[in-house]
């Protein structure tokens, strides 16, 4: 195999690029994944790994269609990856609870209940003693709550490690620590990717470079907005005091791992490419954690980190071919939901690259769209 040629070059080895590589390699495509840093250490490592519950009725909103496809695939991928690599991705249906602490939040939850019901999502409304039986450590200040028994999680660093192992075993060439400098065009057609380690001639390239995608594409005159949206997380060791389920309050949450650790997340900040953690964010996250789950005051703080979610113009990802640039494709902009949307993204993008009709309509995700859509069923 010539290292300087490939059918497909995937630019960016985060969860999106690696999932696409996993899917394409299973279909015999010769490909290279190039990342400027270590594989999977961007937003994909920093995320919390929450997965929304599936819909029992076919969704109509494009994001929900992609989400439903993806969360169903996660269950299959977890099994397949464990079988192929021996690595447990930490996928488990741990359940989750969304809580309202004010009248306005309770009204919002009430409105969402109608939409979740219409989508056939399994949930139960809870209050008082029933809620206390389910999660005895929750604050007594909860006005309304909804329990989703099918909400799930993955340990995203484990999931990414499993993907790396699986794609290497399938012959994918991985180039970590090798930045892509430019996309090389012949006329309008993409013909190669120029990396720090030299040129890779290819028939197709897919830009999965997360928040950096905008920069990579700007080099060939393609304008796609992927602003970095910083999220900070604090990791607690709560021993036996942790909640049993994910607890969500608006955009903030507690994600319990099985080893007694709890992720407390997350902020949403526009701070450029700065991934330093800040005292004010950590204080806000801890205040919220103790408000929701007072027992956590006895937990110890292990560490804190930040990641850069790839934003988009309207919180929908960009999936598809770049117009007037044959051979060039984009899969990015998944914002708060890239971990859960990654398997669905991989299968539809693989369909597209291989000349098949993607199993879901990608028109709403085209990069040249006008922003317009309704609020999603879940924040992440
Ligand atoms: C705090 C936080 C919590 C989150 N929680 C969740 C959650 O619970 N559930 C969920 O679904 N999602 C969650 N997310 C969002 C999720 O992490 C992202 O949407 C997802 O990881 C995006 O994946 P990606 O592969 O597109 O980007 P990344 O993981 O950022 O990967 C992009 C890669 O491209 C590489 N790259 C960039 N430029 C170049 C270049 N020029 N050459 C080569 N390589 C390049 C980078 O090094 C990077 O590795 C969370 C994110 C954060 C920050």
Short mmCIF file of C-alpha atoms in Angstrom, two decimals, residues 97 99 131 135-142 145 243 247 254 291-294:
data_model
loop_
_atom_site.label_atom_id
_atom_site.label_comp_id
_atom_site.label_asym_id
_atom_site.label_seq_id
_atom_site.Cartn_x
_atom_site.Cartn_y
_atom_site.Cartn_z
CA UNK A 97 -33.80 12.42 35.25
CA UNK A 99 -35.53 18.27 36.90
CA UNK A 131 -38.77 10.69 42.98
CA UNK A 135 -32.92 9.03 43.74
CA UNK A 136 -32.92 9.65 47.46
CA UNK A 137 -30.05 12.17 47.40
CA UNK A 138 -31.74 14.73 45.12
CA UNK A 139 -32.57 18.14 46.56
CA UNK A 140 -36.05 18.50 48.02
CA UNK A 141 -36.42 21.74 46.03
CA UNK A 142 -37.52 19.95 42.84
CA UNK A 145 -39.10 15.82 37.19
CA UNK A 243 -26.66 9.43 42.05
CA UNK A 247 -29.37 14.17 36.50
CA UNK A 254 -24.34 15.16 36.80
CA UNK A 291 -27.69 22.42 44.88
CA UNK A 292 -28.98 19.43 42.90
CA UNK A 293 -27.41 16.72 44.99
CA UNK A 294 -26.39 18.00 48.45
#
